[in-house]
Short mmCIF file of C-alpha atoms and ligand atoms in Angstrom, two decimals:
data_model
loop_
_atom_site.label_atom_id
_atom_site.label_comp_id
_atom_site.label_asym_id
_atom_site.label_seq_id
_atom_site.Cartn_x
_atom_site.Cartn_y
_atom_site.Cartn_z
CA MET A 1 192.73 -131.07 100.03
CA ASP A 2 192.13 -131.08 96.35
CA ASN A 3 193.88 -133.63 93.85
CA GLY A 4 196.44 -131.30 92.66
CA SER A 5 197.71 -130.46 96.23
CA LEU A 6 197.62 -134.11 97.27
CA PHE A 7 199.59 -135.21 94.19
CA PHE A 8 202.24 -132.46 94.84
CA THR A 9 202.49 -133.56 98.59
CA TYR A 10 203.23 -137.14 97.31
CA VAL A 11 205.92 -135.76 94.92
CA PHE A 12 207.48 -133.86 97.78
CA CYS A 13 207.37 -136.91 99.95
CA ALA A 14 208.90 -139.14 97.31
CA LEU A 15 211.64 -136.67 96.76
CA LEU A 16 212.36 -136.43 100.41
CA VAL A 17 212.68 -140.20 100.83
CA LEU A 18 214.62 -140.66 97.77
CA THR A 19 217.20 -137.97 98.84
CA LEU A 20 217.48 -139.66 102.29
CA VAL A 21 217.92 -143.00 100.78
CA VAL A 22 220.56 -141.85 98.23
CA ARG A 23 222.37 -139.91 101.03
CA THR A 24 222.49 -142.88 103.40
CA VAL A 25 223.49 -145.33 100.72
CA LEU A 26 226.34 -143.14 99.63
CA ALA A 27 227.50 -142.34 103.37
CA SER A 28 227.59 -146.06 104.15
CA ARG A 29 229.40 -147.00 100.98
CA GLN A 30 232.12 -144.29 101.97
CA THR A 31 232.06 -145.63 105.61
CA ARG A 32 232.54 -149.19 104.41
CA TYR A 33 235.21 -148.18 101.94
CA VAL A 34 237.36 -145.97 104.20
CA ALA A 35 236.98 -148.52 107.01
CA ARG A 36 238.08 -151.44 104.77
CA HIS A 37 241.36 -149.42 103.78
CA ARG A 38 242.29 -148.06 107.24
CA ASP A 39 244.89 -150.69 108.11
CA ALA A 40 247.22 -149.99 105.13
CA VAL A 41 248.43 -146.76 103.42
CA PRO A 42 247.97 -147.05 99.67
CA ALA A 43 251.24 -148.07 97.94
CA ALA A 44 251.41 -144.72 96.01
CA PHE A 45 251.54 -142.80 99.33
CA ALA A 46 253.55 -145.33 101.41
CA ALA A 47 256.66 -143.30 101.22
CA THR A 48 255.15 -140.02 102.25
CA ILE A 49 252.34 -140.78 104.66
CA GLY A 50 252.80 -142.75 107.89
CA LEU A 51 250.14 -145.32 109.06
CA ASP A 52 249.37 -142.96 112.02
CA ALA A 53 248.24 -140.05 109.79
CA HIS A 54 246.44 -142.56 107.42
CA GLN A 55 244.34 -143.92 110.34
CA LYS A 56 243.71 -140.46 111.87
CA ALA A 57 242.38 -139.52 108.36
CA ALA A 58 240.15 -142.65 108.46
CA ALA A 59 238.76 -141.91 111.86
CA TYR A 60 238.24 -138.26 111.01
CA THR A 61 236.33 -139.15 107.72
CA LEU A 62 234.22 -141.73 109.55
CA ALA A 63 233.33 -139.26 112.33
CA ARG A 64 232.37 -136.60 109.77
CA LEU A 65 230.01 -139.08 107.92
CA ARG A 66 228.16 -139.94 111.07
CA PHE A 67 227.77 -136.34 111.97
CA GLY A 68 226.52 -135.54 108.34
CA LEU A 69 223.93 -138.32 108.60
CA LEU A 70 222.69 -136.87 111.94
CA GLU A 71 222.67 -133.36 110.42
CA SER A 72 220.75 -134.39 107.36
CA SER A 73 218.19 -136.34 109.51
CA TRP A 74 217.63 -133.11 111.56
CA GLU A 75 217.24 -131.03 108.42
CA THR A 76 214.55 -133.51 107.32
CA VAL A 77 212.75 -133.04 110.48
CA LEU A 78 212.88 -129.19 110.15
CA LEU A 79 211.77 -129.51 106.48
CA LEU A 80 208.82 -131.52 107.52
CA GLY A 81 208.09 -129.22 110.44
CA TRP A 82 207.99 -126.10 108.25
CA THR A 83 205.81 -127.66 105.65
CA LEU A 84 203.59 -130.42 106.11
CA LEU A 85 203.53 -129.98 109.92
CA GLY A 86 202.47 -126.55 109.61
CA GLY A 87 205.35 -124.51 111.03
CA LEU A 88 205.42 -122.03 108.25
CA HIS A 89 201.70 -121.58 108.10
CA LEU A 90 201.68 -120.98 111.86
CA LEU A 91 204.58 -118.25 111.60
CA ASN A 92 202.82 -116.60 108.74
CA GLN A 93 199.47 -116.38 110.60
CA THR A 94 201.14 -115.15 113.63
CA LEU A 95 202.92 -112.41 111.79
CA LEU A 96 199.77 -111.56 109.89
CA THR A 97 197.94 -111.12 113.33
CA TRP A 98 200.68 -108.95 114.59
CA LEU A 99 201.53 -106.71 111.53
CA GLY A 100 198.48 -107.16 109.06
CA LEU A 101 199.02 -107.50 105.42
CA GLY A 102 201.94 -105.59 103.59
CA LEU A 103 205.63 -105.60 102.88
CA LEU A 104 206.57 -105.33 106.46
CA GLN A 105 204.81 -108.56 107.16
CA GLN A 106 206.47 -110.27 104.36
CA LEU A 107 209.89 -108.95 105.19
CA ALA A 108 209.40 -110.02 108.82
CA LEU A 109 208.30 -113.62 107.63
CA LEU A 110 211.61 -113.85 105.71
CA GLY A 111 213.61 -112.43 108.59
CA ALA A 112 211.95 -114.69 111.22
CA PHE A 113 212.39 -117.82 109.03
CA GLY A 114 216.11 -116.97 108.76
CA LEU A 115 216.58 -116.30 112.35
CA ILE A 116 214.66 -119.38 113.53
CA GLY A 117 216.57 -121.50 111.12
CA THR A 118 219.86 -120.34 112.38
CA VAL A 119 218.91 -120.77 116.04
CA LEU A 120 217.63 -124.46 115.37
CA ASN A 121 220.97 -125.20 113.74
CA LEU A 122 223.08 -123.81 116.44
CA PRO A 123 223.45 -127.14 118.35
CA PHE A 124 224.91 -128.71 115.25
CA SER A 125 227.18 -125.98 114.44
CA ALA A 126 228.57 -125.73 118.15
CA TRP A 127 228.91 -129.49 118.13
CA ASN A 128 230.69 -129.55 114.80
CA THR A 129 233.20 -126.97 116.11
CA PHE A 130 233.65 -127.60 119.77
CA ARG A 131 233.37 -131.51 119.71
CA LEU A 132 234.03 -132.98 116.35
CA GLU A 133 236.88 -130.42 115.05
CA ALA A 134 238.11 -130.24 118.59
CA ARG A 135 238.43 -134.04 119.05
CA PHE A 136 240.78 -134.23 116.02
CA GLY A 137 242.81 -131.14 117.15
CA PHE A 138 241.50 -128.84 114.42
CA ASN A 139 239.52 -126.29 116.49
CA ARG A 140 241.15 -122.98 117.40
CA ILE A 141 238.16 -120.82 117.77
CA THR A 142 237.11 -119.52 121.31
CA PRO A 143 233.52 -119.65 122.47
CA ALA A 144 233.59 -115.64 122.51
CA LEU A 145 234.76 -115.53 118.78
CA TRP A 146 232.34 -118.14 117.82
CA TRP A 147 229.42 -116.15 119.28
CA ALA A 148 230.84 -112.87 117.75
CA ASP A 149 230.90 -114.52 114.32
CA LEU A 150 227.33 -115.55 114.82
CA VAL A 151 226.09 -112.23 115.62
CA LYS A 152 228.25 -110.49 112.98
CA GLY A 153 226.95 -113.01 110.42
CA LEU A 154 223.22 -112.33 111.35
CA LEU A 155 223.72 -108.49 111.10
CA VAL A 156 225.67 -108.59 107.73
CA GLY A 157 222.96 -111.07 106.40
CA ALA A 158 220.22 -108.70 107.51
CA LEU A 159 221.93 -105.66 106.37
CA ILE A 160 222.55 -107.09 102.82
CA GLY A 161 219.60 -109.61 102.77
CA LEU A 162 216.73 -107.56 103.81
CA PRO A 163 217.06 -104.62 101.28
CA MET A 164 217.62 -107.18 98.61
CA ALA A 165 214.48 -109.31 99.70
CA ALA A 166 212.50 -106.11 99.74
CA LEU A 167 213.45 -105.23 96.16
CA VAL A 168 212.49 -108.67 95.02
CA LEU A 169 209.13 -108.64 97.02
CA TRP A 170 208.38 -105.30 95.44
CA LEU A 171 209.10 -106.52 91.94
CA MET A 172 206.88 -109.68 92.60
CA GLY A 173 204.01 -107.23 93.24
CA ALA A 174 204.58 -104.47 90.84
CA ALA A 175 206.31 -105.78 87.74
CA GLY A 176 203.61 -107.94 86.04
CA PRO A 177 203.62 -111.54 85.04
CA ARG A 178 207.25 -111.30 83.90
CA TRP A 179 208.39 -110.07 87.35
CA TRP A 180 210.72 -113.15 87.53
CA LEU A 181 212.72 -111.88 84.70
CA TRP A 182 213.41 -108.50 86.51
CA ALA A 183 213.88 -110.40 89.77
CA TRP A 184 216.53 -112.56 88.03
CA ALA A 185 218.33 -109.36 86.51
CA VAL A 186 218.39 -107.79 89.95
CA TRP A 187 219.77 -111.11 91.37
CA MET A 188 222.47 -111.28 88.69
CA GLY A 189 223.52 -107.63 89.47
CA PHE A 190 223.43 -108.34 93.35
CA ASN A 191 225.79 -111.29 92.78
CA LEU A 192 228.25 -109.31 90.71
CA VAL A 193 228.23 -106.46 93.38
CA LEU A 194 228.86 -109.25 95.99
CA MET A 195 231.77 -110.59 94.24
CA VAL A 196 233.36 -107.25 94.36
CA ILE A 197 232.47 -106.33 98.03
CA TYR A 198 232.66 -109.89 99.49
CA PRO A 199 236.66 -110.07 99.47
CA THR A 200 237.14 -106.40 100.00
CA LEU A 201 234.55 -105.42 102.52
CA ILE A 202 232.67 -108.51 104.06
CA ALA A 203 235.47 -111.11 104.46
CA PRO A 204 237.71 -108.55 106.30
CA LEU A 205 234.96 -108.26 109.05
CA PHE A 206 235.76 -111.75 110.07
CA ASN A 207 239.43 -112.12 109.18
CA ARG A 208 242.72 -109.99 108.79
CA PHE A 209 244.10 -109.96 105.12
CA GLN A 210 247.50 -108.91 104.89
CA PRO A 211 250.07 -108.82 101.97
CA LEU A 212 252.77 -111.40 102.16
CA ASP A 213 255.56 -110.10 104.38
CA ASP A 214 258.27 -112.65 104.00
CA GLU A 215 260.70 -110.95 101.65
CA ALA A 216 262.42 -114.04 100.20
CA ILE A 217 259.04 -115.75 99.37
CA LYS A 218 257.56 -112.42 98.08
CA THR A 219 260.30 -112.07 95.38
CA ARG A 220 259.66 -115.50 94.04
CA VAL A 221 255.83 -115.03 94.29
CA SER A 222 256.06 -111.62 92.50
CA ALA A 223 258.04 -113.10 89.72
CA LEU A 224 255.57 -115.86 89.33
CA MET A 225 252.50 -113.72 89.29
CA GLN A 226 253.99 -111.35 86.72
CA ARG A 227 254.59 -114.27 84.48
CA CYS A 228 251.13 -115.39 84.81
CA GLY A 229 249.81 -111.92 84.07
CA PHE A 230 248.34 -111.19 87.65
CA ALA A 231 248.62 -107.83 89.55
CA ALA A 232 251.40 -108.05 91.90
CA GLN A 233 249.21 -106.83 94.99
CA GLY A 234 246.78 -109.59 94.57
CA LEU A 235 248.17 -112.09 97.04
CA PHE A 236 246.91 -112.03 100.65
CA VAL A 237 247.67 -113.96 103.75
CA MET A 238 244.52 -114.67 105.94
CA ASP A 239 244.66 -115.55 109.69
CA GLY A 240 242.78 -118.66 109.45
CA SER A 241 244.58 -120.06 112.33
CA ARG A 242 242.23 -117.95 114.67
CA ARG A 243 239.43 -120.36 114.06
CA SER A 244 240.84 -123.62 112.70
CA ALA A 245 244.16 -125.72 111.92
CA HIS A 246 242.66 -126.52 108.57
CA ALA A 247 244.78 -125.17 105.83
CA ASN A 248 243.63 -123.80 102.46
CA ALA A 249 244.16 -121.33 99.64
CA TYR A 250 241.59 -119.95 97.22
CA PHE A 251 241.11 -117.49 94.28
CA THR A 252 238.22 -115.07 94.44
CA GLY A 253 236.67 -111.82 93.06
CA PHE A 254 237.14 -110.44 89.66
CA GLY A 255 238.53 -107.19 88.08
CA ALA A 256 240.36 -105.06 90.47
CA ALA A 257 238.98 -107.11 93.50
CA LYS A 258 240.29 -110.38 92.38
CA ARG A 259 242.91 -111.85 94.75
CA VAL A 260 244.42 -115.13 95.91
CA VAL A 261 244.21 -115.93 99.53
CA PHE A 262 246.56 -118.09 101.42
CA PHE A 263 245.71 -119.19 104.94
CA ASP A 264 248.55 -118.56 107.33
CA THR A 265 248.10 -122.28 108.34
CA LEU A 266 249.14 -123.22 104.63
CA LEU A 267 252.12 -120.88 104.63
CA GLN A 268 253.50 -122.46 107.78
CA GLN A 269 253.47 -126.00 106.31
CA LEU A 270 254.86 -125.55 102.74
CA SER A 271 258.37 -124.90 101.42
CA PRO A 272 259.03 -121.95 99.27
CA PRO A 273 258.79 -124.04 95.89
CA GLU A 274 255.54 -125.66 97.27
CA ILE A 275 254.02 -122.24 97.90
CA ASP A 276 254.83 -121.27 94.25
CA ALA A 277 253.07 -124.37 92.98
CA VAL A 278 249.90 -123.78 95.10
CA LEU A 279 249.88 -120.19 93.89
CA ALA A 280 250.28 -121.29 90.29
CA HIS A 281 247.41 -123.54 90.81
CA GLU A 282 245.06 -120.65 91.99
CA LEU A 283 246.28 -118.50 89.20
CA GLY A 284 245.31 -121.38 87.01
CA HIS A 285 241.78 -120.80 88.04
CA TYR A 286 242.19 -117.28 86.98
CA ARG A 287 243.94 -117.83 83.66
CA ARG A 288 241.54 -120.63 82.68
CA ARG A 289 238.53 -118.07 83.51
CA HIS A 290 236.83 -120.59 85.98
CA ILE A 291 235.12 -117.83 87.78
CA ALA A 292 233.59 -116.31 84.57
CA GLN A 293 232.47 -119.86 83.54
CA ARG A 294 230.89 -120.57 87.03
CA MET A 295 229.09 -117.20 86.84
CA VAL A 296 227.50 -117.95 83.39
CA LEU A 297 226.58 -121.35 84.56
CA MET A 298 225.05 -119.85 87.82
CA ALA A 299 223.21 -117.23 85.59
CA ALA A 300 221.64 -120.02 83.46
CA VAL A 301 220.56 -122.08 86.39
CA SER A 302 219.18 -119.07 88.33
CA LEU A 303 217.21 -118.11 85.19
CA ILE A 304 215.47 -121.53 85.18
CA GLY A 305 214.95 -121.09 88.91
CA PHE A 306 213.29 -117.69 88.78
CA ALA A 307 211.09 -118.91 85.83
CA LEU A 308 210.07 -121.98 87.81
CA LEU A 309 209.45 -119.79 90.96
CA GLY A 310 207.20 -117.36 88.75
CA TRP A 311 205.23 -120.39 87.52
CA LEU A 312 204.87 -122.08 90.98
CA SER A 313 203.96 -118.85 92.99
CA GLN A 314 200.85 -118.85 90.79
CA GLN A 315 199.81 -122.38 91.54
CA ALA A 316 197.54 -122.90 94.70
CA TRP A 317 198.55 -126.46 94.92
CA PHE A 318 202.25 -125.38 95.53
CA TYR A 319 201.14 -123.76 98.71
CA THR A 320 198.50 -126.18 100.00
CA GLY A 321 200.49 -129.27 98.87
CA LEU A 322 203.25 -127.97 101.16
CA GLY A 323 201.05 -127.35 104.11
CA VAL A 324 200.41 -123.56 103.69
CA GLN A 325 197.11 -121.82 103.27
CA PRO A 326 197.76 -118.89 101.02
CA ALA A 327 195.89 -115.60 101.35
CA LEU A 328 193.22 -115.22 98.79
CA ASP A 329 193.05 -111.50 98.79
CA ALA A 330 196.70 -110.54 99.23
CA PRO A 331 200.12 -111.32 97.89
CA ASN A 332 201.80 -114.51 99.08
CA ASP A 333 205.15 -113.59 97.62
CA ALA A 334 207.32 -114.23 100.81
CA LEU A 335 205.55 -117.51 101.34
CA ALA A 336 206.28 -118.55 97.77
CA LEU A 337 209.91 -117.58 98.14
CA LEU A 338 210.24 -119.53 101.37
CA LEU A 339 208.43 -122.58 99.98
CA PHE A 340 210.66 -122.51 96.92
CA LEU A 341 213.76 -122.37 99.09
CA LEU A 342 212.62 -125.23 101.08
CA PHE A 343 211.50 -127.37 98.11
CA VAL A 344 214.19 -126.88 95.46
CA PRO A 345 217.08 -128.34 97.29
CA LEU A 346 215.47 -131.77 96.93
CA PRO A 347 215.52 -131.94 93.26
CA ALA A 348 218.65 -129.86 92.99
CA TYR A 349 220.45 -132.66 95.09
CA PHE A 350 220.38 -134.82 92.05
CA LEU A 351 222.18 -132.24 89.99
CA SER A 352 225.05 -131.91 92.61
CA PRO A 353 227.05 -134.71 90.69
CA LEU A 354 227.23 -132.34 87.60
CA MET A 355 228.50 -129.46 89.46
CA ALA A 356 231.00 -131.69 91.30
CA GLN A 357 232.10 -132.83 87.92
CA LEU A 358 232.60 -129.42 86.63
CA SER A 359 234.43 -128.35 89.73
CA ARG A 360 236.96 -131.45 89.40
CA ARG A 361 237.57 -130.63 85.87
CA HIS A 362 238.52 -127.09 86.91
CA GLU A 363 240.80 -128.52 89.57
CA PHE A 364 242.68 -130.74 86.81
CA GLU A 365 242.92 -127.57 84.53
CA ALA A 366 244.35 -125.63 87.21
CA ASP A 367 246.81 -128.27 88.22
CA ALA A 368 247.77 -128.69 84.61
CA TYR A 369 248.40 -124.99 84.48
CA ALA A 370 250.53 -125.01 87.68
CA ALA A 371 252.58 -127.77 86.15
CA THR A 372 253.43 -125.55 83.13
CA GLN A 373 254.50 -122.64 85.39
CA THR A 374 256.04 -124.37 88.19
CA ASN A 375 257.32 -128.00 89.02
CA GLY A 376 254.38 -130.48 89.11
CA GLN A 377 256.23 -132.52 91.81
CA ASP A 378 256.21 -129.53 94.09
CA LEU A 379 252.39 -129.19 93.63
CA ALA A 380 252.12 -133.01 94.30
CA SER A 381 254.23 -132.73 97.63
CA ALA A 382 252.18 -129.62 98.65
CA LEU A 383 248.88 -131.47 98.14
CA LEU A 384 250.04 -134.46 99.95
CA LYS A 385 251.02 -132.18 102.97
CA LEU A 386 247.49 -130.75 102.70
CA TYR A 387 245.74 -134.07 102.59
CA LYS A 388 247.87 -135.18 105.67
CA ASP A 389 247.36 -131.99 107.78
CA ASN A 390 243.64 -131.73 106.97
CA ALA A 391 243.14 -135.52 107.73
CA SER A 392 241.63 -135.98 104.25
CA THR A 393 241.15 -139.59 103.42
CA LEU A 394 243.33 -140.95 100.52
CA THR A 395 240.93 -143.80 99.98
CA PRO A 396 237.39 -142.52 99.21
CA ASP A 397 234.73 -144.59 97.62
CA PRO A 398 234.85 -143.96 94.02
CA VAL A 399 231.01 -143.61 93.69
CA TYR A 400 230.88 -141.29 96.74
CA ALA A 401 233.79 -139.14 95.44
CA ARG A 402 231.94 -138.88 91.91
CA PHE A 403 228.97 -137.61 93.53
CA TYR A 404 230.14 -135.19 95.98
CA TYR A 405 233.96 -134.38 95.57
CA SER A 406 234.52 -130.75 94.36
CA HIS A 407 238.28 -131.80 94.12
CA PRO A 408 239.52 -135.07 92.34
CA PRO A 409 240.46 -137.84 94.81
CA ALA A 410 244.23 -137.69 95.87
CA HIS A 411 245.57 -140.67 93.74
CA GLU A 412 243.87 -139.33 90.54
CA ARG A 413 245.19 -135.69 90.95
CA ILE A 414 248.57 -136.72 92.29
CA GLY A 415 248.83 -139.56 89.61
CA ARG A 416 248.18 -136.96 86.84
CA LEU A 417 250.66 -134.53 88.24
CA GLN A 418 253.38 -137.22 88.50
CA GLY A 419 252.52 -138.38 84.90
CA ALA A 420 252.85 -134.88 83.68
CA SER A 421 256.16 -134.22 85.08
CA ALA A 422 257.75 -137.66 84.36
ZN1 ZN B 501 241.64 -125.27 92.85
#
């Protein structure tokens, strides 16, 4: 191996060790913090959350942390297996022997990598659903539906992903040294299309979405949506209870495809004023243009990503440093894409606190909006019900929450709402 390759191997290993160390330190901080606060409900919540619920949340949080560490160890093994231990090289060579050089071989490499990755991840996915979630009473999915979801997901992924991959591979070969700029433009267009077809065409393959049918709630909700300038047919109820007892609500899509989705499990738990408040929070994401902001940020980040890929794909050490021998007389585009997808999550992990911070700011903004349109106390009590029913811990480690949490910790969020309405 030449010096450049060896140096890159060291960088890769150093990043790998560093992410593992940070992950483990953060997880053990969170473990200790949650365990230490297990025996007493925080004073601010003592009136609404019982000790039983608090201890269930602690047990669930600790079990999820343990599972997460196991999962990330397995991912590290897989990453090393694909790269330095020669898995990707072997797969590439095997497909070359079978299919020869060409676009078909490259697409087969991407497809096979995706399929093998999915299969190697199945035990964890199954354990998560049928052991962990089931143990805490959250699982509702049957094995038959679980398998159906898996097959459907793979088919939809292939149907959408393979043409997109073929287009990018073609650009890499045919569009000259600035191919990455074209590929980025295609990627952005693809994401815009996905944002329209995901809520209207793809999500309905997995769940039923129905307009709200409770007349009493509908009247209140329509008035609120009108007040907030949102199309009245934009609220849907999803049959989340088919898979899990976890409750949620979200805002998705844009233009004519924009919609607020309530899980049926959420509607069952909330009073009409609380439903209003949660809806107002979701409409706050719409009014404050959070999806558009996310898209702009994603555009900037992916432009940097594609430029980096354009450069890395030209460097021999990028391949050899990660355990792959590139072909000297043929394009290595699919290899470059896969190595990039394997490598980039390592440095990107250290950017996740920035994304989490932005997301938490958006949550505060949406809460503040909800408090102007509805009663902040109703949102606070709805959130508390959600924390309780999802067994989310009320006592996260502050550092862990800062690094990972996409939503502000309970005491901050509810504290602000109560401050705003007091
Ligand atoms: Zn939100």
